[in-house]
Amino acid sequence: MLTWLRVLSDWIWQDRLWFPAGLGWANLKDRDGQVFAKGSDLWVIFPIAVCFLIIRQIFERTVAVQLASLLRVREKPRVRAAPNTTLESYFCNASKFPSQSSVEELTKQSACSVRQVQRWFRRRRNQERPSQIKKFREACWRFTFYVLAFIAGLGALIDKPWFYDMEEMWNGFPTLPLLPSQYWYYMIELGFYISLLFSVATDVKRKDFKEQIVHHVATILLISFSWLVNYIRAGTLIMLVHDASDYLLESAKMFNYAGWRKTCNYIFILFAAVFILTRLVILPFWIIHTTWVYPLTLYPPFFGFYFFNGLLFVLQCLHIFWAGLILRMAIKFLPGNDIVEDERSDREETESDEEDDDHEKREKTKNGFVQNGNGHTVLNNNHHHSKME
C-alpha cells in the first residue's frame, strides 16, 4: 500500500506537470541564504485556523457584543409559535413550507384553521432565523479580519516591483526567494479560509451557500497551489484584490443591523464600485491576463499553467455571479429605497405579510381566479424579499 502511495505521489508531483521544461522541484531547494516555499510549510495553517476559531469566539463575545451595544443594535420582537406536536412533527420531518393541500390536511389533524396553521409555520420559521446580534457579530469579525488583511497585504506589496509592473511576477520564475512578509501573508490568509470551512455549519446561511463553499475551496486550492509551485508573487496580488472590497461589504452590514440606513447605503455603493473595479476589471484584465498570456511568451504551456488559470477562471465566474446580485441591489437602491437589500438571503416574515397575501388572494377571487377549485385562499410561504445580512 505504501509503495503504491509513493508511486502515485511521485507521478502527481513530477516536474513536467508543474514546471516549464527543464525546471523542477530541485530549483526550489534552499541555497546561498535564499529560502523558497515548501509544501511542508502548509501544515502550519491548521493550528492557525484553530487559533482563528478560538480568537473569533472571544472576539464575538467581547468586542463585537460591546460594539453592537454601542451602535444600539436591537433585536426585533418575535412571537413564538405555540406548542403543537402535529405541526412541529411536520415542520421538522416534512417541510418548513407546506403546500396548500398539506395545510388543509394539517388543519384536520391539528384542529386549527387554515389561517392559524399558516401563522404557526410563519412564526416557527422566524424562530430558526438568526438574530440581529448573531449576524452583527459575524459581520464584525469578518470586517476586522478583512480590513487588517488588506492593510497588511498592501504594506507587504507597496514597495515591490510586481505591484506596479505585473510582468515582474515571472521575473526569475520559479527561483523566486521567499520573503518573511509573503510567508505570513499566505499562512494567515490560508488559516482564515480554513477556519471559515470549519465554522460554515454554524454561520448564517444565505442563498449562495453552495457558491460560498465553492469559493472557499477554490480559494484554498488556489492559494495552496500557488505556494507549492512558487507562484507567490501572483498569489499575493490576487489575495490583495479580494481583500480590497470585502471589508466594505461587512461594514455596510454592520451599519444596516444598527439601523444606520444612509451610512449603510453609502458604504454599499462604495463597496459595489470597488468590487466591480477590482474583480471585474483589475483581476481579469491585469492579473489573469498576465498569468495567462505573458508566461506563454517565456515558456511552452504545461499542466500547472492550465491548472492555476483554471482555478482563477472558477473564481472569476463566481465574481460575475456575485456582481449580478450586487447590480440587482444597486438598481433597487437607485429609486431612493431606505435600505439596500441583499439578494442572497431571506427576510424575516411578519404578520403584515400574511395580511398582504390574503388581500391579494381575495382580489384574485373577486376577479374569478379561485385557486385549486375552492374558496380557500392560497398563501405563498416562499418569500424571497431580502435584506442585507
Short mmCIF file of C-alpha atoms in Angstrom, two decimals:
data_model
loop_
_atom_site.label_atom_id
_atom_site.label_comp_id
_atom_site.label_asym_id
_atom_site.label_seq_id
_atom_site.Cartn_x
_atom_site.Cartn_y
_atom_site.Cartn_z
CA MET A 1 0.00 0.00 0.00
CA LEU A 2 2.76 2.43 0.95
CA THR A 3 4.57 1.57 -2.26
CA TRP A 4 1.51 2.42 -4.34
CA LEU A 5 1.05 5.70 -2.47
CA ARG A 6 4.69 6.56 -3.09
CA VAL A 7 4.36 5.77 -6.78
CA LEU A 8 1.15 7.84 -7.01
CA SER A 9 2.80 10.76 -5.21
CA ASP A 10 5.85 10.62 -7.50
CA TRP A 11 3.58 10.63 -10.54
CA ILE A 12 1.42 13.53 -9.31
CA TRP A 13 4.38 15.71 -8.37
CA GLN A 14 6.59 15.03 -11.35
CA ASP A 15 8.45 18.10 -12.64
CA ARG A 16 6.96 18.17 -16.12
CA LEU A 17 3.41 18.63 -14.79
CA TRP A 18 4.03 21.68 -12.63
CA PHE A 19 7.01 23.47 -14.15
CA PRO A 20 8.20 24.59 -17.58
CA ALA A 21 10.52 22.24 -19.43
CA GLY A 22 13.97 22.00 -17.84
CA LEU A 23 12.82 23.27 -14.44
CA GLY A 24 11.55 21.41 -11.39
CA TRP A 25 11.46 20.94 -7.64
CA ALA A 26 15.27 20.85 -7.48
CA ASN A 27 15.26 24.54 -8.37
CA LEU A 28 13.31 25.32 -5.17
CA LYS A 29 15.84 23.92 -2.70
CA ASP A 30 17.25 26.46 -0.22
CA ARG A 31 20.73 27.62 -1.17
CA ASP A 32 23.10 30.57 -0.78
CA GLY A 33 21.00 32.04 2.03
CA GLN A 34 17.87 32.05 -0.14
CA VAL A 35 14.72 30.38 1.23
CA PHE A 36 11.97 29.01 -1.01
CA ALA A 37 8.40 27.93 -0.33
CA LYS A 38 7.94 24.28 0.69
CA GLY A 39 4.89 22.05 0.86
CA SER A 40 5.67 21.18 4.48
CA ASP A 41 5.13 24.85 5.39
CA LEU A 42 1.40 24.41 4.80
CA TRP A 43 0.92 22.22 7.87
CA VAL A 44 1.05 25.37 10.00
CA ILE A 45 -2.27 26.59 8.55
CA PHE A 46 -4.24 24.08 10.64
CA PRO A 47 -3.10 25.35 14.07
CA ILE A 48 -3.53 28.87 12.70
CA ALA A 49 -7.13 28.00 11.71
CA VAL A 50 -7.79 26.65 15.21
CA CYS A 51 -6.37 29.85 16.69
CA PHE A 52 -8.69 31.86 14.45
CA LEU A 53 -11.69 29.87 15.68
CA ILE A 54 -10.73 30.49 19.31
CA ILE A 55 -9.97 34.17 18.74
CA ARG A 56 -13.25 34.54 16.87
CA GLN A 57 -15.27 33.16 19.78
CA ILE A 58 -13.56 35.52 22.21
CA PHE A 59 -13.86 38.47 19.82
CA GLU A 60 -17.56 37.94 19.09
CA ARG A 61 -18.42 37.59 22.78
CA THR A 62 -16.48 40.65 23.89
CA VAL A 63 -15.55 43.24 21.27
CA ALA A 64 -18.42 42.54 18.85
CA VAL A 65 -21.05 42.46 21.60
CA GLN A 66 -19.77 45.73 23.08
CA LEU A 67 -19.74 47.36 19.65
CA ALA A 68 -23.27 46.11 18.98
CA SER A 69 -24.38 47.71 22.24
CA LEU A 70 -22.57 50.95 21.36
CA LEU A 71 -24.28 51.10 17.96
CA ARG A 72 -27.59 50.14 19.59
CA VAL A 73 -28.22 47.00 17.57
CA ARG A 74 -31.70 45.86 18.59
CA GLU A 75 -33.46 42.54 18.24
CA LYS A 76 -36.83 42.54 16.52
CA PRO A 77 -39.55 41.13 18.79
CA ARG A 78 -40.60 37.66 17.67
CA VAL A 79 -43.80 35.88 18.58
CA ARG A 80 -43.03 32.24 19.31
CA ALA A 81 -45.17 29.52 17.77
CA ALA A 82 -47.48 27.85 20.27
CA PRO A 83 -46.53 24.24 21.11
CA ASN A 84 -48.24 21.88 18.67
CA THR A 85 -46.99 18.29 18.29
CA THR A 86 -48.61 17.69 14.91
CA LEU A 87 -47.33 20.86 13.27
CA GLU A 88 -43.91 20.54 14.89
CA SER A 89 -43.54 17.00 13.54
CA TYR A 90 -44.42 18.14 10.01
CA PHE A 91 -42.09 21.14 10.29
CA CYS A 92 -39.10 19.02 11.37
CA ASN A 93 -39.66 15.93 9.24
CA ALA A 94 -41.54 17.03 6.11
CA SER A 95 -41.25 20.68 5.12
CA LYS A 96 -40.95 24.16 6.59
CA PHE A 97 -43.05 25.48 3.70
CA PRO A 98 -46.17 23.28 3.45
CA SER A 99 -48.18 23.31 0.24
CA GLN A 100 -51.83 24.39 0.23
CA SER A 101 -53.03 20.78 0.20
CA SER A 102 -50.73 19.98 3.12
CA VAL A 103 -52.03 22.99 5.04
CA GLU A 104 -55.60 21.79 4.57
CA GLU A 105 -54.65 18.30 5.77
CA LEU A 106 -52.86 19.74 8.80
CA THR A 107 -55.94 21.76 9.74
CA LYS A 108 -57.85 18.49 10.14
CA GLN A 109 -55.09 16.82 12.14
CA SER A 110 -54.38 19.77 14.44
CA ALA A 111 -57.90 21.15 14.85
CA CYS A 112 -56.67 24.57 13.69
CA SER A 113 -57.93 26.84 10.96
CA VAL A 114 -56.00 27.41 7.73
CA ARG A 115 -55.06 30.88 8.93
CA GLN A 116 -53.78 29.51 12.25
CA VAL A 117 -51.66 26.83 10.54
CA GLN A 118 -50.16 29.38 8.17
CA ARG A 119 -49.40 31.74 11.04
CA TRP A 120 -47.86 28.91 13.10
CA PHE A 121 -45.46 27.96 10.29
CA ARG A 122 -44.55 31.62 9.73
CA ARG A 123 -43.70 32.11 13.39
CA ARG A 124 -41.89 28.77 13.61
CA ARG A 125 -39.68 29.68 10.64
CA ASN A 126 -38.88 33.02 12.23
CA GLN A 127 -37.70 31.23 15.37
CA GLU A 128 -34.97 29.49 13.37
CA ARG A 129 -33.75 32.62 11.63
CA PRO A 130 -30.53 34.04 13.09
CA SER A 131 -30.79 37.03 15.38
CA GLN A 132 -29.56 40.50 14.53
CA ILE A 133 -26.87 40.21 17.19
CA LYS A 134 -25.54 36.96 15.70
CA LYS A 135 -25.41 38.46 12.21
CA PHE A 136 -23.73 41.60 13.55
CA ARG A 137 -21.11 39.56 15.40
CA GLU A 138 -20.24 37.57 12.27
CA ALA A 139 -20.02 40.70 10.13
CA CYS A 140 -17.88 42.43 12.76
CA TRP A 141 -15.43 39.51 12.87
CA ARG A 142 -15.10 39.33 9.10
CA PHE A 143 -14.77 43.11 8.82
CA THR A 144 -11.94 43.12 11.35
CA PHE A 145 -10.03 40.37 9.57
CA TYR A 146 -10.53 41.72 6.04
CA VAL A 147 -9.52 45.27 6.88
CA LEU A 148 -6.40 44.11 8.76
CA ALA A 149 -5.53 41.64 5.97
CA PHE A 150 -5.92 44.36 3.33
CA ILE A 151 -3.70 46.77 5.27
CA ALA A 152 -1.10 44.06 5.89
CA GLY A 153 -1.17 42.93 2.25
CA LEU A 154 -0.84 46.49 0.98
CA GLY A 155 2.08 47.07 3.33
CA ALA A 156 3.79 43.88 2.11
CA LEU A 157 3.37 44.74 -1.58
CA ILE A 158 3.52 48.52 -1.86
CA ASP A 159 7.31 48.58 -2.31
CA LYS A 160 7.54 45.53 -4.59
CA PRO A 161 8.17 45.99 -8.33
CA TRP A 162 5.47 43.46 -9.33
CA PHE A 163 2.87 45.63 -7.60
CA TYR A 164 3.35 48.19 -10.38
CA ASP A 165 4.61 46.01 -13.24
CA MET A 166 2.65 42.74 -13.48
CA GLU A 167 5.24 41.11 -15.71
CA GLU A 168 7.68 41.21 -12.79
CA MET A 169 5.62 38.35 -11.31
CA TRP A 170 7.53 35.98 -13.63
CA ASN A 171 10.99 37.56 -13.48
CA GLY A 172 13.26 34.64 -12.49
CA PHE A 173 10.45 32.09 -12.10
CA PRO A 174 10.46 29.57 -10.48
CA THR A 175 13.51 30.53 -8.39
CA LEU A 176 11.75 33.38 -6.56
CA PRO A 177 13.11 33.70 -2.98
CA LEU A 178 10.51 33.71 -0.20
CA LEU A 179 10.18 36.88 1.87
CA PRO A 180 9.03 36.76 5.52
CA SER A 181 6.11 39.09 4.73
CA GLN A 182 4.95 36.73 1.96
CA TYR A 183 5.16 33.73 4.28
CA TRP A 184 2.95 35.25 6.96
CA TYR A 185 0.54 36.79 4.46
CA TYR A 186 -0.01 33.37 2.91
CA MET A 187 -0.29 31.39 6.14
CA ILE A 188 -2.71 33.83 7.77
CA GLU A 189 -4.96 34.01 4.70
CA LEU A 190 -5.00 30.22 4.33
CA GLY A 191 -5.65 29.73 8.03
CA PHE A 192 -8.57 32.14 7.89
CA TYR A 193 -10.25 30.41 4.94
CA ILE A 194 -9.75 27.01 6.58
CA SER A 195 -11.44 28.39 9.71
CA LEU A 196 -14.38 29.57 7.56
CA LEU A 197 -14.84 26.00 6.30
CA PHE A 198 -14.75 24.70 9.88
CA SER A 199 -17.40 27.20 11.01
CA VAL A 200 -19.66 27.06 7.94
CA ALA A 201 -22.16 24.76 9.68
CA THR A 202 -22.88 27.30 12.42
CA ASP A 203 -22.62 30.54 10.42
CA VAL A 204 -25.64 32.34 8.98
CA LYS A 205 -26.66 30.55 5.80
CA ARG A 206 -27.59 32.54 2.68
CA LYS A 207 -28.98 31.67 -0.72
CA ASP A 208 -25.50 31.49 -2.20
CA PHE A 209 -24.36 28.97 0.43
CA LYS A 210 -23.13 26.47 -2.19
CA GLU A 211 -21.35 29.19 -4.14
CA GLN A 212 -19.65 30.29 -0.92
CA ILE A 213 -18.40 26.74 -0.31
CA VAL A 214 -17.10 26.53 -3.89
CA HIS A 215 -15.43 29.92 -3.41
CA HIS A 216 -13.71 28.88 -0.16
CA VAL A 217 -12.49 25.57 -1.61
CA ALA A 218 -11.28 27.18 -4.85
CA THR A 219 -9.53 29.91 -2.86
CA ILE A 220 -7.78 27.39 -0.59
CA LEU A 221 -6.69 25.29 -3.59
CA LEU A 222 -5.52 28.36 -5.49
CA ILE A 223 -3.50 29.79 -2.60
CA SER A 224 -2.04 26.39 -1.67
CA PHE A 225 -1.12 25.54 -5.25
CA SER A 226 0.45 28.93 -5.87
CA TRP A 227 2.53 28.35 -2.74
CA LEU A 228 3.68 24.87 -3.77
CA VAL A 229 4.87 25.87 -7.25
CA ASN A 230 6.15 29.30 -6.18
CA TYR A 231 3.52 31.45 -7.92
CA ILE A 232 3.77 33.55 -4.77
CA ARG A 233 4.01 36.95 -6.40
CA ALA A 234 0.82 36.34 -8.38
CA GLY A 235 -0.84 34.85 -5.29
CA THR A 236 -0.21 37.89 -3.10
CA LEU A 237 -1.67 40.20 -5.74
CA ILE A 238 -4.77 38.02 -6.10
CA MET A 239 -5.31 37.96 -2.32
CA LEU A 240 -4.92 41.72 -2.09
CA VAL A 241 -7.51 42.26 -4.84
CA HIS A 242 -10.01 40.05 -2.98
CA ASP A 243 -9.43 41.79 0.37
CA ALA A 244 -9.89 45.24 -1.17
CA SER A 245 -13.70 45.18 -1.15
CA ASP A 246 -14.77 42.54 1.38
CA TYR A 247 -14.35 44.74 4.45
CA LEU A 248 -16.61 47.40 2.89
CA LEU A 249 -19.46 44.92 2.50
CA GLU A 250 -19.08 43.68 6.07
CA SER A 251 -19.08 47.24 7.43
CA ALA A 252 -22.22 48.02 5.41
CA LYS A 253 -23.92 45.02 7.00
CA MET A 254 -22.89 46.17 10.47
CA PHE A 255 -24.42 49.63 9.96
CA ASN A 256 -27.53 48.04 8.48
CA TYR A 257 -28.07 45.92 11.61
CA ALA A 258 -27.55 49.05 13.69
CA GLY A 259 -30.23 50.90 11.73
CA TRP A 260 -27.87 53.45 10.17
CA ARG A 261 -29.60 53.22 6.78
CA LYS A 262 -27.97 56.11 4.95
CA THR A 263 -24.49 55.16 6.13
CA CYS A 264 -25.15 51.58 5.07
CA ASN A 265 -26.29 52.69 1.62
CA TYR A 266 -23.30 54.96 1.03
CA ILE A 267 -20.84 52.25 2.07
CA PHE A 268 -22.65 49.72 -0.09
CA ILE A 269 -22.34 51.93 -3.16
CA LEU A 270 -18.63 52.34 -2.40
CA PHE A 271 -18.33 48.57 -1.99
CA ALA A 272 -20.09 47.95 -5.33
CA ALA A 273 -17.71 50.32 -7.11
CA VAL A 274 -14.59 48.79 -5.55
CA PHE A 275 -15.87 45.23 -6.15
CA ILE A 276 -16.50 45.84 -9.84
CA LEU A 277 -13.20 47.71 -10.28
CA THR A 278 -11.04 45.09 -8.55
CA ARG A 279 -12.76 41.83 -9.51
CA LEU A 280 -14.23 42.59 -12.93
CA VAL A 281 -11.52 44.93 -14.22
CA ILE A 282 -8.17 44.64 -12.40
CA LEU A 283 -8.30 40.88 -11.76
CA PRO A 284 -9.25 39.68 -15.27
CA PHE A 285 -7.65 42.39 -17.41
CA TRP A 286 -4.42 42.87 -15.47
CA ILE A 287 -3.64 39.91 -13.24
CA ILE A 288 -5.28 36.99 -15.09
CA HIS A 289 -4.09 38.45 -18.40
CA THR A 290 -0.55 38.40 -17.04
CA THR A 291 -0.86 34.83 -15.70
CA TRP A 292 -2.50 33.55 -18.90
CA VAL A 293 -0.85 35.47 -21.76
CA TYR A 294 2.59 36.65 -20.62
CA PRO A 295 4.01 33.26 -19.42
CA LEU A 296 3.42 31.84 -22.91
CA THR A 297 5.99 34.30 -24.23
CA LEU A 298 8.56 32.79 -21.86
CA TYR A 299 7.70 29.07 -21.66
CA PRO A 300 5.68 26.48 -23.57
CA PRO A 301 2.37 25.70 -21.82
CA PHE A 302 2.34 22.94 -19.16
CA PHE A 303 -0.30 21.34 -16.91
CA GLY A 304 0.37 23.59 -13.90
CA PHE A 305 -0.16 26.63 -16.10
CA TYR A 306 -3.63 25.38 -17.10
CA PHE A 307 -4.49 24.25 -13.55
CA PHE A 308 -3.64 27.60 -11.99
CA ASN A 309 -5.54 29.62 -14.57
CA GLY A 310 -8.46 27.16 -14.38
CA LEU A 311 -8.87 27.92 -10.67
CA LEU A 312 -8.72 31.63 -11.46
CA PHE A 313 -11.45 31.10 -14.06
CA VAL A 314 -13.69 29.43 -11.43
CA LEU A 315 -13.21 32.41 -9.11
CA GLN A 316 -13.91 34.83 -11.95
CA CYS A 317 -17.20 33.05 -12.73
CA LEU A 318 -18.22 33.43 -9.08
CA HIS A 319 -17.31 37.11 -9.21
CA ILE A 320 -19.60 37.57 -12.22
CA PHE A 321 -22.39 35.77 -10.36
CA TRP A 322 -22.00 37.99 -7.30
CA ALA A 323 -21.68 41.11 -9.46
CA GLY A 324 -25.12 40.30 -10.85
CA LEU A 325 -26.56 40.23 -7.32
CA ILE A 326 -24.82 43.49 -6.49
CA LEU A 327 -26.22 45.21 -9.58
CA ARG A 328 -29.73 43.98 -8.71
CA MET A 329 -29.33 45.54 -5.27
CA ALA A 330 -27.98 48.75 -6.79
CA ILE A 331 -30.98 49.01 -9.11
CA LYS A 332 -33.32 48.72 -6.13
CA PHE A 333 -31.31 51.34 -4.32
CA LEU A 334 -31.37 53.95 -7.09
CA PRO A 335 -35.05 54.97 -6.77
CA GLY A 336 -34.36 56.03 -3.18
CA ASN A 337 -35.14 52.97 -1.08
CA ASP A 338 -34.22 53.47 2.56
CA ILE A 339 -32.32 50.17 2.73
CA VAL A 340 -30.04 48.22 0.47
CA GLU A 341 -31.24 44.66 0.12
CA ASP A 342 -29.08 41.54 -0.09
CA GLU A 343 -30.36 39.17 -2.77
CA ARG A 344 -28.60 36.28 -1.06
CA SER A 345 -30.88 36.00 1.98
CA ASP A 346 -34.48 35.70 3.06
CA ARG A 347 -36.03 38.42 5.15
CA GLU A 348 -37.93 37.74 8.35
CA GLU A 349 -41.65 37.17 7.77
CA THR A 350 -44.16 39.34 9.61
CA GLU A 351 -47.85 39.23 10.28
CA SER A 352 -48.37 42.06 7.78
CA ASP A 353 -47.01 39.77 5.06
CA GLU A 354 -49.85 37.39 5.73
CA GLU A 355 -52.41 40.17 5.59
CA ASP A 356 -50.97 41.41 2.27
CA ASP A 357 -51.09 37.93 0.81
CA ASP A 358 -54.67 37.40 1.98
CA HIS A 359 -55.72 40.70 0.43
CA GLU A 360 -54.07 39.74 -2.85
CA LYS A 361 -55.83 36.38 -2.90
CA ARG A 362 -59.19 37.98 -2.14
CA GLU A 363 -58.72 40.34 -5.06
CA LYS A 364 -57.97 37.39 -7.35
CA THR A 365 -61.04 35.57 -6.07
CA LYS A 366 -63.24 38.57 -6.82
CA ASN A 367 -61.96 38.55 -10.39
CA GLY A 368 -62.74 34.87 -10.83
CA PHE A 369 -59.25 33.46 -10.16
CA VAL A 370 -60.14 31.00 -7.41
CA GLN A 371 -57.19 28.72 -6.65
CA ASN A 372 -57.43 24.92 -6.60
CA GLY A 373 -61.13 24.99 -7.43
CA ASN A 374 -62.24 26.00 -3.93
CA GLY A 375 -62.80 29.06 -1.85
CA HIS A 376 -59.59 28.80 0.20
CA THR A 377 -57.01 31.46 -0.42
CA VAL A 378 -53.55 30.19 -1.19
CA LEU A 379 -50.69 31.64 0.81
CA ASN A 380 -47.30 31.53 -0.85
CA ASN A 381 -44.89 30.94 2.00
CA ASN A 382 -41.78 31.22 -0.12
CA HIS A 383 -40.80 34.83 0.43
CA HIS A 384 -37.57 35.85 -1.25
CA HIS A 385 -37.58 39.54 -0.46
CA SER A 386 -34.35 40.07 1.35
CA LYS A 387 -32.20 42.39 3.39
CA MET A 388 -28.51 42.81 3.67
CA GLU A 389 -27.19 40.16 6.05
#
